[in-house]
Amino acid sequence: LEKPTPPVELLRAVGAVVDQPYVIVADDDPDILEAVATVLQSVPYRVATARDGEICLHLVRKHRPDLLVLDLLMPKKDGYEVLEDISKDAELKKIPVIVISNSGQPVEIERILALGAKDYVVKAQFSPEEVLGRIGWEASDVEKMIIGPYATGVMPDWPQPMAWTTARTAKA
């Protein structure tokens, strides 16, 4: 009898055949950048990283990611400026954005949501795995990860579904 394939190995094998979602993670904290990128790559996502807002915008414009995970306080251009630039472009503003920041003040959250972010995570209360939950996919649920969002366009068990299908369809 063959041993069942662990879900992570199955996902990697399927990811080699299926178009993997492309995520840009922008944060000036190298530890957070590495932790979030590592968790996302293990699912597997294709991940690019940026340590400042200018590089982030360059990558977003060049590669049109399926998702942007964005810190607010970064050098050269902060997350607010990145969101403002993205919101001015009809194509770029379709890209879902999750903001990760140290502050959870209601005024700040309102501002980033008004600029088009889909979700907001407070760094002090966050783990890299939480980003997966916010995206709406759980690493242990292979069927949801591979089939769910692509087949239905709806992220299961997430209060504010992100527009994955809209962003992916817009590129086609």
mmCIF file of C-alpha atoms in Angstrom:
data_model
loop_
_atom_site.group_PDB
_atom_site.id
_atom_site.type_symbol
_atom_site.label_atom_id
_atom_site.label_comp_id
_atom_site.label_asym_id
_atom_site.label_seq_id
_atom_site.Cartn_x
_atom_site.Cartn_y
_atom_site.Cartn_z
ATOM 1 C CA LEU A 1 0.000 0.000 0.000
ATOM 2 C CA GLU A 2 1.170 3.481 -0.802
ATOM 3 C CA LYS A 3 1.300 6.074 1.890
ATOM 4 C CA PRO A 4 -1.169 8.972 1.322
ATOM 5 C CA THR A 5 0.442 12.136 0.006
ATOM 6 C CA PRO A 6 0.585 14.912 2.629
ATOM 7 C CA PRO A 7 -1.542 17.960 1.666
ATOM 8 C CA VAL A 8 1.480 20.263 1.401
ATOM 9 C CA GLU A 9 3.195 17.936 -1.105
ATOM 10 C CA LEU A 10 -0.045 17.591 -3.059
ATOM 11 C CA LEU A 11 -0.402 21.372 -3.219
ATOM 12 C CA ARG A 12 3.158 21.783 -4.479
ATOM 13 C CA ALA A 13 2.562 19.184 -7.188
ATOM 14 C CA VAL A 14 -0.703 20.779 -8.273
ATOM 15 C CA GLY A 15 0.878 24.241 -8.053
ATOM 16 C CA ALA A 16 3.449 23.206 -10.623
ATOM 17 C CA VAL A 17 0.617 22.585 -13.098
ATOM 18 C CA VAL A 18 -1.997 25.175 -12.081
ATOM 19 C CA ASP A 19 -1.520 28.930 -12.375
ATOM 20 C CA GLN A 20 -0.564 29.933 -8.830
ATOM 21 C CA PRO A 21 -1.828 33.229 -7.416
ATOM 22 C CA TYR A 22 0.864 35.911 -7.438
ATOM 23 C CA VAL A 23 1.272 37.935 -4.232
ATOM 24 C CA ILE A 24 3.450 40.958 -3.499
ATOM 25 C CA VAL A 25 4.374 41.470 0.168
ATOM 26 C CA ALA A 26 5.647 44.964 1.042
ATOM 27 C CA ASP A 27 7.073 45.684 4.492
ATOM 28 C CA ASP A 28 10.251 47.367 5.709
ATOM 29 C CA ASP A 29 10.607 44.911 8.609
ATOM 30 C CA PRO A 30 12.701 42.038 7.213
ATOM 31 C CA ASP A 31 11.407 39.560 9.816
ATOM 32 C CA ILE A 32 7.751 40.174 8.946
ATOM 33 C CA LEU A 33 8.559 40.232 5.236
ATOM 34 C CA GLU A 34 10.305 36.859 5.438
ATOM 35 C CA ALA A 35 7.685 35.270 7.707
ATOM 36 C CA VAL A 36 4.707 36.258 5.536
ATOM 37 C CA ALA A 37 6.511 35.347 2.293
ATOM 38 C CA THR A 38 7.545 31.943 3.670
ATOM 39 C CA VAL A 39 4.009 31.074 4.788
ATOM 40 C CA LEU A 40 2.534 32.137 1.438
ATOM 41 C CA GLN A 41 5.175 30.261 -0.584
ATOM 42 C CA SER A 42 4.472 27.076 1.372
ATOM 43 C CA VAL A 43 0.850 27.006 0.202
ATOM 44 C CA PRO A 44 2.132 27.563 -2.667
ATOM 45 C CA TYR A 45 1.772 31.104 -3.928
ATOM 46 C CA ARG A 46 4.258 32.873 -6.150
ATOM 47 C CA VAL A 47 5.593 35.690 -3.949
ATOM 48 C CA ALA A 48 7.635 38.823 -4.575
ATOM 49 C CA THR A 49 8.779 41.140 -1.785
ATOM 50 C CA ALA A 50 9.468 44.855 -1.473
ATOM 51 C CA ARG A 51 11.186 46.742 1.374
ATOM 52 C CA ASP A 52 9.820 50.196 0.436
ATOM 53 C CA GLY A 53 6.834 51.795 -1.267
ATOM 54 C CA GLU A 54 8.620 52.731 -4.486
ATOM 55 C CA ILE A 55 9.736 49.168 -5.167
ATOM 56 C CA CYS A 56 6.269 47.953 -4.215
ATOM 57 C CA LEU A 57 4.598 50.257 -6.763
ATOM 58 C CA HIS A 58 7.098 49.270 -9.433
ATOM 59 C CA LEU A 59 6.321 45.567 -8.862
ATOM 60 C CA VAL A 60 2.557 46.181 -8.775
ATOM 61 C CA ARG A 61 2.628 48.123 -12.047
ATOM 62 C CA LYS A 62 4.908 45.635 -13.769
ATOM 63 C CA HIS A 63 3.396 42.331 -12.588
ATOM 64 C CA ARG A 64 -0.257 43.092 -11.676
ATOM 65 C CA PRO A 65 -0.426 40.705 -8.687
ATOM 66 C CA ASP A 66 -3.500 38.819 -7.541
ATOM 67 C CA LEU A 67 -2.985 40.232 -4.036
ATOM 68 C CA LEU A 68 -0.901 42.905 -2.304
ATOM 69 C CA VAL A 69 -0.009 42.581 1.389
ATOM 70 C CA LEU A 70 1.048 46.106 2.392
ATOM 71 C CA ASP A 71 2.626 47.744 5.439
ATOM 72 C CA LEU A 72 1.726 51.394 6.048
ATOM 73 C CA LEU A 73 4.999 52.719 7.451
ATOM 74 C CA MET A 74 7.743 52.182 4.876
ATOM 75 C CA PRO A 75 10.562 54.323 3.481
ATOM 76 C CA LYS A 76 10.446 56.278 0.198
ATOM 77 C CA LYS A 77 6.651 55.934 -0.147
ATOM 78 C CA ASP A 78 4.422 54.900 2.712
ATOM 79 C CA GLY A 79 1.485 52.525 2.393
ATOM 80 C CA TYR A 80 -1.012 55.390 2.178
ATOM 81 C CA GLU A 81 0.828 56.803 -0.843
ATOM 82 C CA VAL A 82 0.958 53.363 -2.438
ATOM 83 C CA LEU A 83 -2.808 52.949 -1.905
ATOM 84 C CA GLU A 84 -3.459 56.438 -3.304
ATOM 85 C CA ASP A 85 -1.428 55.704 -6.447
ATOM 86 C CA ILE A 86 -3.139 52.339 -6.911
ATOM 87 C CA SER A 87 -6.596 53.872 -6.437
ATOM 88 C CA LYS A 88 -5.943 56.354 -9.294
ATOM 89 C CA ASP A 89 -5.402 53.552 -11.828
ATOM 90 C CA ALA A 90 -8.538 51.777 -13.084
ATOM 91 C CA GLU A 91 -6.735 48.434 -13.535
ATOM 92 C CA LEU A 92 -4.552 48.515 -10.419
ATOM 93 C CA LYS A 93 -7.427 49.367 -8.085
ATOM 94 C CA LYS A 94 -8.943 45.952 -8.895
ATOM 95 C CA ILE A 95 -6.041 44.311 -7.032
ATOM 96 C CA PRO A 96 -7.123 43.259 -3.526
ATOM 97 C CA VAL A 97 -4.968 44.742 -0.750
ATOM 98 C CA ILE A 98 -4.530 43.555 2.827
ATOM 99 C CA VAL A 99 -2.875 46.195 5.014
ATOM 100 C CA ILE A 100 -0.683 45.173 7.950
ATOM 101 C CA SER A 101 0.111 47.966 10.404
ATOM 102 C CA ASN A 102 1.045 48.660 14.016
ATOM 103 C CA SER A 103 -1.966 50.872 14.608
ATOM 104 C CA GLY A 104 -5.557 49.741 14.827
ATOM 105 C CA GLN A 105 -7.107 53.179 15.264
ATOM 106 C CA PRO A 106 -10.600 53.430 13.713
ATOM 107 C CA VAL A 107 -9.659 56.623 11.820
ATOM 108 C CA GLU A 108 -6.682 54.854 10.231
ATOM 109 C CA ILE A 109 -8.752 51.795 9.320
ATOM 110 C CA GLU A 110 -11.453 53.980 7.756
ATOM 111 C CA ARG A 111 -8.835 55.810 5.704
ATOM 112 C CA ILE A 112 -7.200 52.688 4.293
ATOM 113 C CA LEU A 113 -10.576 51.104 3.505
ATOM 114 C CA ALA A 114 -11.631 54.338 1.763
ATOM 115 C CA LEU A 115 -8.435 54.078 -0.320
ATOM 116 C CA GLY A 116 -9.503 50.620 -1.481
ATOM 117 C CA ALA A 117 -7.912 48.123 0.915
ATOM 118 C CA LYS A 118 -10.013 44.980 1.419
ATOM 119 C CA ASP A 119 -8.802 44.141 4.916
ATOM 120 C CA TYR A 120 -6.639 45.370 7.779
ATOM 121 C CA VAL A 121 -4.493 43.407 10.241
ATOM 122 C CA VAL A 122 -2.861 44.848 13.375
ATOM 123 C CA LYS A 123 0.777 43.638 13.591
ATOM 124 C CA ALA A 124 0.728 43.236 17.362
ATOM 125 C CA GLN A 125 -2.149 40.764 17.036
ATOM 126 C CA PHE A 126 -1.097 38.991 13.863
ATOM 127 C CA SER A 127 0.697 35.836 12.806
ATOM 128 C CA PRO A 128 1.837 35.122 9.248
ATOM 129 C CA GLU A 129 -0.676 32.266 9.122
ATOM 130 C CA GLU A 130 -3.440 34.809 9.754
ATOM 131 C CA VAL A 131 -2.765 36.269 6.325
ATOM 132 C CA LEU A 132 -3.810 32.907 4.852
ATOM 133 C CA GLY A 133 -7.011 33.056 6.869
ATOM 134 C CA ARG A 134 -7.681 36.594 5.711
ATOM 135 C CA ILE A 135 -7.183 35.556 2.123
ATOM 136 C CA GLY A 136 -9.728 32.840 2.805
ATOM 137 C CA TRP A 137 -7.719 29.696 2.223
ATOM 138 C CA GLU A 138 -6.624 27.274 4.887
ATOM 139 C CA ALA A 139 -3.467 25.270 4.222
ATOM 140 C CA SER A 140 -5.067 22.140 5.689
ATOM 141 C CA ASP A 141 -8.072 22.285 3.356
ATOM 142 C CA VAL A 142 -6.740 21.178 -0.020
ATOM 143 C CA GLU A 143 -10.090 21.210 -1.797
ATOM 144 C CA LYS A 144 -10.896 24.801 -0.795
ATOM 145 C CA MET A 145 -7.434 25.937 -1.785
ATOM 146 C CA ILE A 146 -7.422 24.380 -5.219
ATOM 147 C CA ILE A 147 -11.058 24.415 -6.231
ATOM 148 C CA GLY A 148 -13.097 26.731 -3.975
ATOM 149 C CA PRO A 149 -12.265 30.296 -5.006
ATOM 150 C CA TYR A 150 -11.613 29.472 -8.649
ATOM 151 C CA ALA A 151 -14.848 27.537 -9.094
ATOM 152 C CA THR A 152 -17.193 29.753 -7.124
ATOM 153 C CA GLY A 153 -15.477 33.138 -6.938
ATOM 154 C CA VAL A 154 -16.386 33.229 -3.238
ATOM 155 C CA MET A 155 -13.891 32.933 -0.419
ATOM 156 C CA PRO A 156 -15.396 30.550 2.156
ATOM 157 C CA ASP A 157 -15.908 31.614 5.772
ATOM 158 C CA TRP A 158 -14.495 35.100 5.307
ATOM 159 C CA PRO A 159 -16.623 38.115 6.235
ATOM 160 C CA GLN A 160 -15.353 40.326 3.385
ATOM 161 C CA PRO A 161 -14.608 38.151 0.332
ATOM 162 C CA MET A 162 -11.765 39.482 -1.770
ATOM 163 C CA ALA A 163 -12.221 39.925 -5.494
ATOM 164 C CA TRP A 164 -9.815 37.209 -6.641
ATOM 165 C CA THR A 165 -11.877 36.346 -9.680
ATOM 166 C CA THR A 166 -12.238 40.014 -10.628
ATOM 167 C CA ALA A 167 -8.494 40.621 -10.411
ATOM 168 C CA ARG A 168 -7.641 37.404 -12.249
ATOM 169 C CA THR A 169 -10.305 37.913 -14.943
ATOM 170 C CA ALA A 170 -9.205 41.494 -15.549
ATOM 171 C CA LYS A 171 -5.761 40.240 -16.604
ATOM 172 C CA ALA A 172 -7.136 37.786 -19.153
#
